[in-house]
Each structure stands twice: as C-alpha cells, then as structure tokens.
mmCIF file of C-alpha atoms in Angstrom:
data_model
loop_
_atom_site.group_PDB
_atom_site.id
_atom_site.type_symbol
_atom_site.label_atom_id
_atom_site.label_comp_id
_atom_site.label_asym_id
_atom_site.label_seq_id
_atom_site.Cartn_x
_atom_site.Cartn_y
_atom_site.Cartn_z
ATOM 1 C CA MET A 1 18.656 29.283 15.112
ATOM 2 C CA THR A 2 17.597 27.937 11.729
ATOM 3 C CA ASP A 3 15.829 30.029 9.112
ATOM 4 C CA GLN A 4 12.891 28.536 7.206
ATOM 5 C CA ILE A 5 10.960 29.459 4.087
ATOM 6 C CA ASP A 6 7.816 27.618 3.090
ATOM 7 C CA LEU A 7 7.109 26.010 -0.276
ATOM 8 C CA ALA A 8 4.833 28.849 -1.380
ATOM 9 C CA THR A 9 7.598 31.389 -0.788
ATOM 10 C CA ALA A 10 10.133 29.255 -2.619
ATOM 11 C CA SER A 11 7.761 28.877 -5.554
ATOM 12 C CA GLU A 12 7.536 32.661 -5.868
ATOM 13 C CA LEU A 13 11.268 32.672 -6.480
ATOM 14 C CA PHE A 14 10.847 30.496 -9.559
ATOM 15 C CA ASP A 15 12.919 31.610 -12.514
ATOM 16 C CA THR A 16 11.976 30.776 -16.110
ATOM 17 C CA GLU A 17 15.392 29.179 -16.605
ATOM 18 C CA VAL A 18 14.552 26.341 -14.212
ATOM 19 C CA THR A 19 13.792 23.136 -16.106
ATOM 20 C CA ILE A 20 13.302 19.527 -15.031
ATOM 21 C CA LYS A 21 13.103 16.247 -16.881
ATOM 22 C CA TYR A 22 9.630 15.123 -17.852
ATOM 23 C CA GLN A 23 8.023 13.133 -15.058
ATOM 24 C CA ASN A 24 4.604 12.177 -13.770
ATOM 25 C CA LYS A 25 2.513 14.349 -11.504
ATOM 26 C CA GLN A 26 -0.595 13.323 -9.550
ATOM 27 C CA PHE A 27 -3.293 11.828 -11.792
ATOM 28 C CA LEU A 28 -5.701 10.061 -9.429
ATOM 29 C CA ALA A 29 -6.808 12.902 -7.160
ATOM 30 C CA ASN A 30 -10.497 12.710 -6.172
ATOM 31 C CA THR A 31 -11.064 9.288 -7.705
ATOM 32 C CA ILE A 32 -11.738 7.508 -4.386
ATOM 33 C CA GLU A 33 -12.931 8.493 -0.921
ATOM 34 C CA GLU A 34 -10.354 10.318 1.195
ATOM 35 C CA ARG A 35 -10.347 10.828 4.979
ATOM 36 C CA HIS A 36 -7.941 13.416 6.319
ATOM 37 C CA GLY A 37 -6.775 13.965 9.877
ATOM 38 C CA THR A 38 -6.992 10.323 10.956
ATOM 39 C CA THR A 39 -4.991 9.137 13.967
ATOM 40 C CA GLY A 40 -3.594 5.891 15.300
ATOM 41 C CA GLU A 41 -1.981 2.879 13.708
ATOM 42 C CA ALA A 42 -5.109 1.926 11.736
ATOM 43 C CA THR A 43 -8.518 3.268 10.743
ATOM 44 C CA ASN A 44 -11.463 0.863 10.810
ATOM 45 C CA VAL A 45 -14.030 1.381 8.064
ATOM 46 C CA PRO A 46 -17.443 -0.316 8.481
ATOM 47 C CA VAL A 47 -18.996 -1.746 5.313
ATOM 48 C CA SER A 48 -22.581 -2.874 5.931
ATOM 49 C CA ASP A 49 -24.494 -5.724 4.301
ATOM 50 C CA LEU A 50 -27.523 -5.248 2.073
ATOM 51 C CA ILE A 51 -30.767 -4.915 4.087
ATOM 52 C CA GLU A 52 -34.359 -4.633 2.850
ATOM 53 C CA MET A 53 -37.677 -3.369 4.181
ATOM 54 C CA GLU A 54 -40.264 -5.995 5.141
ATOM 55 C CA SER A 55 -44.044 -6.028 4.997
ATOM 56 C CA GLN A 56 -45.785 -5.206 8.281
ATOM 57 C CA THR A 57 -49.380 -5.455 9.530
ATOM 58 C CA PHE A 58 -51.523 -2.436 10.327
ATOM 59 C CA ALA A 59 -51.804 -3.508 13.976
ATOM 60 C CA PRO A 60 -49.921 -1.375 16.543
ATOM 61 C CA ALA A 61 -47.427 -4.146 17.228
ATOM 62 C CA ASP A 62 -43.712 -3.905 17.864
ATOM 63 C CA ILE A 63 -41.672 -3.677 14.673
ATOM 64 C CA PRO A 64 -38.933 -6.325 14.618
ATOM 65 C CA VAL A 65 -35.350 -5.092 14.457
ATOM 66 C CA THR A 66 -33.429 -5.971 11.313
ATOM 67 C CA PRO A 67 -29.819 -6.841 12.156
ATOM 68 C CA VAL A 68 -27.085 -4.974 10.334
ATOM 69 C CA ASN A 69 -23.925 -7.019 9.913
ATOM 70 C CA PRO A 70 -21.078 -4.636 9.093
ATOM 71 C CA THR A 71 -17.761 -5.885 7.786
ATOM 72 C CA ASN A 72 -14.806 -4.134 9.346
ATOM 73 C CA VAL A 73 -12.086 -3.122 6.877
ATOM 74 C CA MET A 74 -8.824 -1.927 8.414
ATOM 75 C CA VAL A 75 -6.778 0.742 6.629
ATOM 76 C CA VAL A 76 -3.166 0.938 7.826
ATOM 77 C CA PRO A 77 -1.154 4.137 7.213
ATOM 78 C CA TYR A 78 2.550 4.166 6.430
ATOM 79 C CA ASN A 79 5.068 6.953 6.816
ATOM 80 C CA TYR A 80 6.883 8.316 3.760
ATOM 81 C CA ALA A 81 9.646 10.923 3.573
ATOM 82 C CA LEU A 82 11.994 12.511 1.064
ATOM 83 C CA LYS A 83 15.022 14.577 2.033
ATOM 84 C CA THR A 84 17.489 16.372 -0.212
ATOM 85 C CA VAL A 85 20.258 18.825 0.629
ATOM 86 C CA ILE A 86 21.935 21.715 -1.153
ATOM 87 C CA GLY A 87 25.337 22.953 -0.003
ATOM 88 C CA GLY A 88 25.694 26.662 0.666
ATOM 89 C CA GLY A 89 28.514 26.855 -1.863
ATOM 90 C CA GLU A 90 26.725 24.580 -4.344
ATOM 91 C CA LYS A 91 23.764 26.949 -4.424
ATOM 92 C CA THR A 92 25.978 29.716 -5.849
ATOM 93 C CA LEU A 93 27.092 27.615 -8.825
ATOM 94 C CA PHE A 94 23.803 27.896 -10.723
ATOM 95 C CA ALA A 95 22.237 30.781 -12.638
ATOM 96 C CA TYR A 96 18.834 30.014 -11.119
ATOM 97 C CA ASP A 97 17.538 29.199 -7.673
ATOM 98 C CA LYS A 98 18.444 25.560 -7.019
ATOM 99 C CA ILE A 99 16.146 25.499 -3.968
ATOM 100 C CA VAL A 100 13.155 26.080 -6.217
ATOM 101 C CA ASP A 101 14.291 23.276 -8.509
ATOM 102 C CA HIS A 102 14.446 20.847 -5.571
ATOM 103 C CA ALA A 103 11.087 22.091 -4.256
ATOM 104 C CA LYS A 104 9.465 21.248 -7.586
ATOM 105 C CA LEU A 105 11.017 17.789 -7.517
ATOM 106 C CA HIS A 106 9.665 17.223 -3.994
ATOM 107 C CA GLY A 107 6.183 18.323 -5.027
ATOM 108 C CA LEU A 108 6.117 15.937 -7.969
ATOM 109 C CA ALA A 109 7.493 13.051 -5.892
ATOM 110 C CA ALA A 110 4.811 13.597 -3.236
ATOM 111 C CA ALA A 111 2.085 13.699 -5.890
ATOM 112 C CA ARG A 112 3.279 10.414 -7.383
ATOM 113 C CA MET A 113 3.371 8.780 -3.950
ATOM 114 C CA VAL A 114 -0.259 9.731 -3.228
ATOM 115 C CA ASP A 115 -1.235 8.032 -6.526
ATOM 116 C CA TYR A 116 1.000 5.025 -5.855
ATOM 117 C CA ILE A 117 -0.647 4.364 -2.495
ATOM 118 C CA LYS A 118 -3.992 3.993 -4.297
ATOM 119 C CA ILE A 119 -2.573 1.800 -7.070
ATOM 120 C CA ASN A 120 -0.590 -0.420 -4.710
ATOM 121 C CA ALA A 121 -3.593 -0.891 -2.413
ATOM 122 C CA LEU A 122 -5.649 -2.171 -5.339
ATOM 123 C CA PHE A 123 -3.054 -4.476 -6.899
ATOM 124 C CA SER A 124 -2.020 -5.917 -3.508
ATOM 125 C CA TYR A 125 -5.649 -6.400 -2.403
ATOM 126 C CA SER A 126 -6.187 -9.921 -1.038
ATOM 127 C CA GLY A 127 -9.289 -10.369 -3.200
ATOM 128 C CA PHE A 128 -7.664 -9.031 -6.368
ATOM 129 C CA GLY A 129 -7.975 -12.358 -8.186
ATOM 130 C CA SER A 130 -11.748 -12.397 -7.698
ATOM 131 C CA ILE A 131 -12.378 -8.926 -9.168
ATOM 132 C CA TYR A 132 -14.496 -9.042 -12.326
ATOM 133 C CA THR A 133 -12.282 -8.879 -15.430
ATOM 134 C CA VAL A 134 -13.199 -7.915 -19.004
ATOM 135 C CA GLU A 135 -11.164 -9.976 -21.488
ATOM 136 C CA SER A 136 -8.981 -8.401 -24.197
ATOM 137 C CA THR A 137 -11.068 -10.116 -26.893
ATOM 138 C CA VAL A 138 -14.051 -7.834 -26.153
ATOM 139 C CA GLY A 139 -14.688 -4.879 -28.471
ATOM 140 C CA ALA A 140 -13.070 -3.587 -31.624
ATOM 141 C CA ASN A 141 -9.472 -4.329 -30.639
ATOM 142 C CA THR A 142 -7.327 -5.889 -27.931
ATOM 143 C CA GLY A 143 -6.575 -2.426 -26.548
ATOM 144 C CA MET A 144 -8.968 -0.118 -24.720
ATOM 145 C CA ASN A 145 -12.265 0.472 -26.504
ATOM 146 C CA GLU A 146 -15.952 1.248 -26.062
ATOM 147 C CA GLY A 147 -16.952 -2.423 -25.869
ATOM 148 C CA LYS A 148 -14.652 -3.164 -22.928
ATOM 149 C CA LEU A 149 -15.634 -0.035 -21.035
ATOM 150 C CA ALA A 150 -19.343 -0.702 -21.621
ATOM 151 C CA GLU A 151 -19.020 -4.292 -20.331
ATOM 152 C CA GLY A 152 -17.197 -3.127 -17.217
ATOM 153 C CA LEU A 153 -19.860 -0.507 -16.553
ATOM 154 C CA SER A 154 -22.617 -3.061 -17.112
ATOM 155 C CA TYR A 155 -21.106 -5.287 -14.436
ATOM 156 C CA LEU A 156 -20.771 -2.426 -11.951
ATOM 157 C CA GLU A 157 -24.311 -1.222 -12.589
ATOM 158 C CA ASP A 158 -25.592 -4.770 -12.122
ATOM 159 C CA GLN A 159 -23.906 -4.781 -8.704
ATOM 160 C CA GLY A 160 -25.928 -1.706 -7.746
ATOM 161 C CA VAL A 161 -23.159 0.816 -8.393
ATOM 162 C CA ASP A 162 -24.066 4.341 -9.496
ATOM 163 C CA VAL A 163 -22.138 4.701 -12.748
ATOM 164 C CA MET A 164 -23.410 8.145 -13.721
ATOM 165 C CA GLU A 165 -21.885 11.637 -13.424
ATOM 166 C CA ASN A 166 -18.242 10.472 -13.415
ATOM 167 C CA ALA A 167 -18.774 8.428 -10.234
ATOM 168 C CA CYS A 168 -16.409 5.853 -11.776
ATOM 169 C CA SER A 169 -12.867 6.535 -12.945
ATOM 170 C CA LEU A 170 -10.720 4.669 -15.466
ATOM 171 C CA TRP A 171 -7.004 4.519 -14.596
ATOM 172 C CA LEU A 172 -5.701 4.337 -18.165
ATOM 173 C CA PRO A 173 -2.007 3.883 -19.052
ATOM 174 C CA ALA A 174 -1.162 6.646 -21.536
ATOM 175 C CA ILE A 175 0.512 4.200 -23.903
ATOM 176 C CA THR A 176 -2.873 2.477 -24.489
ATOM 177 C CA LYS A 177 -4.772 5.675 -25.321
ATOM 178 C CA ALA A 178 -4.117 5.219 -29.051
ATOM 179 C CA SER A 179 -6.182 2.022 -29.115
ATOM 180 C CA MET A 180 -9.184 3.868 -27.666
ATOM 181 C CA LEU A 181 -8.824 6.621 -30.266
ATOM 182 C CA ASN A 182 -8.815 3.923 -32.965
ATOM 183 C CA ASP A 183 -12.359 2.858 -32.041
ATOM 184 C CA ASP A 184 -15.014 4.507 -34.233
ATOM 185 C CA ARG A 185 -17.535 4.416 -31.401
ATOM 186 C CA VAL A 186 -15.223 6.661 -29.423
ATOM 187 C CA VAL A 187 -14.244 9.179 -32.115
ATOM 188 C CA ASN A 188 -17.116 9.097 -34.653
ATOM 189 C CA LEU A 189 -19.414 12.118 -34.245
ATOM 190 C CA PHE A 190 -22.386 9.796 -34.809
ATOM 191 C CA TYR A 191 -21.679 8.266 -31.387
ATOM 192 C CA ASN A 192 -19.796 11.063 -29.619
ATOM 193 C CA ASP A 193 -20.570 14.797 -29.687
ATOM 194 C CA LYS A 194 -16.988 15.537 -28.609
ATOM 195 C CA ARG A 195 -14.015 15.648 -31.003
ATOM 196 C CA PRO A 196 -11.238 13.684 -29.273
ATOM 197 C CA LEU A 197 -9.169 13.320 -32.468
ATOM 198 C CA VAL A 198 -9.255 17.067 -33.114
ATOM 199 C CA ASP A 199 -8.845 18.259 -29.537
ATOM 200 C CA ASN A 200 -6.770 15.351 -28.177
ATOM 201 C CA ARG A 201 -9.132 15.467 -25.205
ATOM 202 C CA LEU A 202 -10.674 12.317 -23.758
ATOM 203 C CA ALA A 203 -11.443 13.374 -20.196
ATOM 204 C CA SER A 204 -14.784 11.576 -20.045
ATOM 205 C CA TYR A 205 -16.535 8.832 -21.992
ATOM 206 C CA LEU A 206 -19.675 6.840 -21.161
ATOM 207 C CA GLY A 207 -19.926 8.948 -18.009
ATOM 208 C CA VAL A 208 -16.517 7.722 -16.811
ATOM 209 C CA ASP A 209 -13.796 10.044 -15.523
ATOM 210 C CA ILE A 210 -10.751 9.020 -17.562
ATOM 211 C CA ARG A 211 -7.376 9.544 -15.875
ATOM 212 C CA THR A 212 -4.357 8.964 -18.117
ATOM 213 C CA LEU A 213 -1.145 7.889 -16.366
ATOM 214 C CA GLY A 214 2.328 8.233 -17.830
ATOM 215 C CA SER A 215 5.203 5.817 -17.251
ATOM 216 C CA ASN A 216 7.885 8.047 -15.683
ATOM 217 C CA GLY A 217 7.343 7.391 -12.008
ATOM 218 C CA ILE A 218 6.013 4.907 -9.478
ATOM 219 C CA ASN A 219 2.380 5.890 -10.123
ATOM 220 C CA THR A 220 2.023 3.589 -13.119
ATOM 221 C CA ILE A 221 -0.271 0.650 -13.794
ATOM 222 C CA PRO A 222 1.719 -2.634 -13.631
ATOM 223 C CA TYR A 223 1.760 -4.999 -16.597
ATOM 224 C CA THR A 224 3.016 -8.397 -17.694
ATOM 225 C CA THR A 225 4.939 -9.088 -20.905
ATOM 226 C CA ALA A 226 4.718 -12.137 -23.159
ATOM 227 C CA MET A 227 5.660 -12.463 -26.835
ATOM 228 C CA SER A 228 6.588 -8.733 -26.916
ATOM 229 C CA ILE A 229 3.042 -7.764 -25.872
ATOM 230 C CA ASP A 230 2.440 -5.835 -22.644
ATOM 231 C CA THR A 231 -0.841 -6.743 -20.924
ATOM 232 C CA TYR A 232 -2.428 -4.346 -18.452
ATOM 233 C CA LEU A 233 -5.340 -4.884 -16.096
ATOM 234 C CA VAL A 234 -6.769 -1.380 -16.262
ATOM 235 C CA PRO A 235 -8.876 -0.493 -13.195
ATOM 236 C CA LEU A 236 -12.406 0.880 -13.528
ATOM 237 C CA VAL A 237 -13.059 2.103 -9.978
ATOM 238 C CA HIS A 238 -16.162 3.478 -8.291
ATOM 239 C CA GLN A 239 -15.377 6.300 -5.876
ATOM 240 C CA ASP A 240 -16.799 4.378 -2.884
ATOM 241 C CA ALA A 241 -14.946 1.132 -3.651
ATOM 242 C CA MET A 242 -11.699 2.298 -2.014
ATOM 243 C CA VAL A 243 -10.678 4.683 0.748
ATOM 244 C CA GLN A 244 -7.425 6.518 1.399
ATOM 245 C CA ILE A 245 -6.609 7.896 4.844
ATOM 246 C CA PHE A 246 -4.159 10.660 5.737
ATOM 247 C CA ASN A 247 -2.702 10.909 9.237
ATOM 248 C CA ARG A 248 -0.463 13.638 7.824
ATOM 249 C CA ASP A 249 -1.095 15.409 4.537
ATOM 250 C CA VAL A 250 1.870 16.208 2.319
ATOM 251 C CA SER A 251 4.064 18.757 4.087
ATOM 252 C CA THR A 252 7.334 20.277 2.882
ATOM 253 C CA SER A 253 9.869 22.329 4.838
ATOM 254 C CA ILE A 254 12.946 24.153 3.540
ATOM 255 C CA THR A 255 15.502 24.820 6.273
ATOM 256 C CA TRP A 256 18.913 26.488 6.316
ATOM 257 C CA VAL A 257 21.231 24.572 8.676
ATOM 258 C CA PRO A 258 24.203 26.907 9.283
ATOM 259 C CA GLN A 259 26.335 24.419 11.211
ATOM 260 C CA ASN A 260 26.310 22.156 8.154
ATOM 261 C CA ASP A 261 26.437 25.000 5.595
ATOM 262 C CA ARG A 262 23.513 23.547 3.672
ATOM 263 C CA TRP A 263 19.827 23.785 2.907
ATOM 264 C CA GLU A 264 17.664 20.781 3.813
ATOM 265 C CA LEU A 265 14.423 20.103 1.993
ATOM 266 C CA LEU A 266 12.133 17.591 3.711
ATOM 267 C CA THR A 267 8.767 16.299 2.460
ATOM 268 C CA VAL A 268 6.652 13.968 4.621
ATOM 269 C CA LEU A 269 3.387 12.069 4.208
ATOM 270 C CA THR A 270 1.555 9.522 6.382
ATOM 271 C CA SER A 271 -1.131 7.696 4.452
ATOM 272 C CA GLY A 272 -2.637 4.350 3.542
ATOM 273 C CA ALA A 273 -5.400 2.990 1.302
ATOM 274 C CA GLN A 274 -7.540 -0.114 1.050
ATOM 275 C CA VAL A 275 -10.224 -1.688 -1.123
ATOM 276 C CA ILE A 276 -13.422 -1.788 0.908
ATOM 277 C CA GLN A 277 -15.876 -3.052 -1.738
ATOM 278 C CA GLY A 278 -14.335 -5.295 -4.385
ATOM 279 C CA ASN A 279 -17.552 -5.502 -6.414
ATOM 280 C CA GLY A 280 -17.260 -1.757 -7.031
ATOM 281 C CA ILE A 281 -14.221 -2.385 -9.240
ATOM 282 C CA ALA A 282 -13.815 -3.965 -12.672
ATOM 283 C CA LEU A 283 -10.508 -4.765 -14.382
ATOM 284 C CA ILE A 284 -10.153 -4.362 -18.143
ATOM 285 C CA GLU A 285 -7.532 -6.467 -19.914
ATOM 286 C CA VAL A 286 -5.710 -4.245 -22.408
ATOM 287 C CA GLU A 287 -2.809 -5.155 -24.701
ATOM 288 C CA ASN A 288 -0.048 -2.959 -26.106
ATOM 289 C CA PRO A 289 0.651 -3.063 -28.982
ATOM 290 C CA TYR A 290 -2.967 -3.792 -29.797
ATOM 291 C CA ALA A 291 -4.533 -5.678 -32.708
ATOM 292 C CA ALA A 292 -8.013 -5.791 -34.219
ATOM 293 C CA ASN A 293 -10.351 -8.353 -32.723
ATOM 294 C CA PRO A 294 -12.053 -10.827 -35.115
#
C-alpha cells in the first residue's frame, strides 16, 4: 500500500536551505472570468447581442417580444500533467528535503500553465487580427506610456466597457516597465499621487490593474524582432472579454512507491480559455528598447 502526503504537509517540511532558480509564478490570476467545476469536452458560453427598450402606447395591448440573438462561444478544456520522481537513495544525498524542492517546482509550473492558457487563448484567437491596436508612435515614447494606455481605454469605453475600478488589466512584459517609468505623466506627482519611482510600485494606473510578467517561463507575452528591436502587442483586457474554465483545478499528489523505491510527484490540471468578446480587448504596440516619439 502506498503512503501519501499532501502538498500542504510537504510545505511544512520546508527548510531554509532549499533554493531554486528564479522563475515566473502566476501573474494573471483574477484578470478574466473563471468557471470552476465544469464537465464535458466543451463548455458553451452564450454572448447576447445588444437590445434596447422601445416606446409603447398607454393602451393595454400586448407588448411585442424582442428577440435575443445569442452567439455561442465554445471553450474546450485540455489536460495537463507534470510528473517527477525522486529515488529513495537519491533523497538521502541532500542536506534538505528534496521532496519539498520538487513540490515548489510543481507549484510554480502549475501557476505558469494557468497563465499560459489565458495568454495562448488570446494570441491564438481567430479574430486576433481584428482587435483594436494602439500604434507604438502614440505617446511620449515607443514603449509603454500614459498616451497609449489612455487611447486603449478610450476605445474600450467607447465600446461600452466599464473601465473603472480595475475592471481592465494590462498584461505588461517586465522588460518594458522602464519605458512607462520614463513618462512624466506616470511618475510626476502633478499627475499621479503615487510615487512609483520611489516605491517601485506600479500596481494600478488610470484605473487599470497592471500585471507585470517576467520572461522565465511559458507565461510570457510573445514578441517579434526586427532590427534588434523587440515589438510586443501588450493586451489590455476587460474581465468579461475572456473566460477560463476548469474541469479540474490544480491538484498535486506526493506518493511513495515502494516497489520502485521512489517518490512520485504528480500535478494535474484540466482547463481551457477563450475570447468571448473581442471588442473588450485592446492591444498596445510596445517596443524594447524604446525611443522617444517625435
């Protein structure tokens, strides 16, 4: 009979000597709608058309029915797994608990995958080419700046999107953060009552929830390179523009298999995501390295 310990128990065994290489964790949690506990090979999400009220008479006549024409968007889940093993003898070779080290690696890998599913769903979206795009020539520089973010928000608000109270999130590559901090409208106290240059904190700006993604992992924003300049299409996403479903949430098991003299660590996830309202997203063209705009 196999013996099992859960991830919480393994985490309690953590020793301060355990170290891992720097790597991304989950950055995009709670940026789009999530539906947990879904079943089946696909989840159908209805997206209804715009309807309006109509003028009626005061006579007690039947009120005509206004048809609602929903568009059906299908979200398909995929199964993901990660398995590592630690030999019974191998475990004794280290001055710290190697199981805990692997458990941390599994947790980080699962977090990156949850982000990647969102990112991949957006950049593989069939209507990606028709999403509104803010050009790199907008604003103070070719990087990220107030002018670009304001134009993206203006488009979304014009579409009827609620852009207040961090309802929109910016998926910002960390390498482009310097260009935003080089914009006076972002860092000057005349425009901003925060002190991002002093505190190195830029969690929100113009009512947008700013998520900064590193490059060490699959949960990165893709880019193209020409003439030694990397160009990103940075997503500005309203929380209702995409949905992510979970048939199985992230689950990790740690099992001792005596007949193989080894520990097996298994992490599983069944999830999928899809864009359901393309006009709730704007893309911002950002260059790195950046240069001042004329």
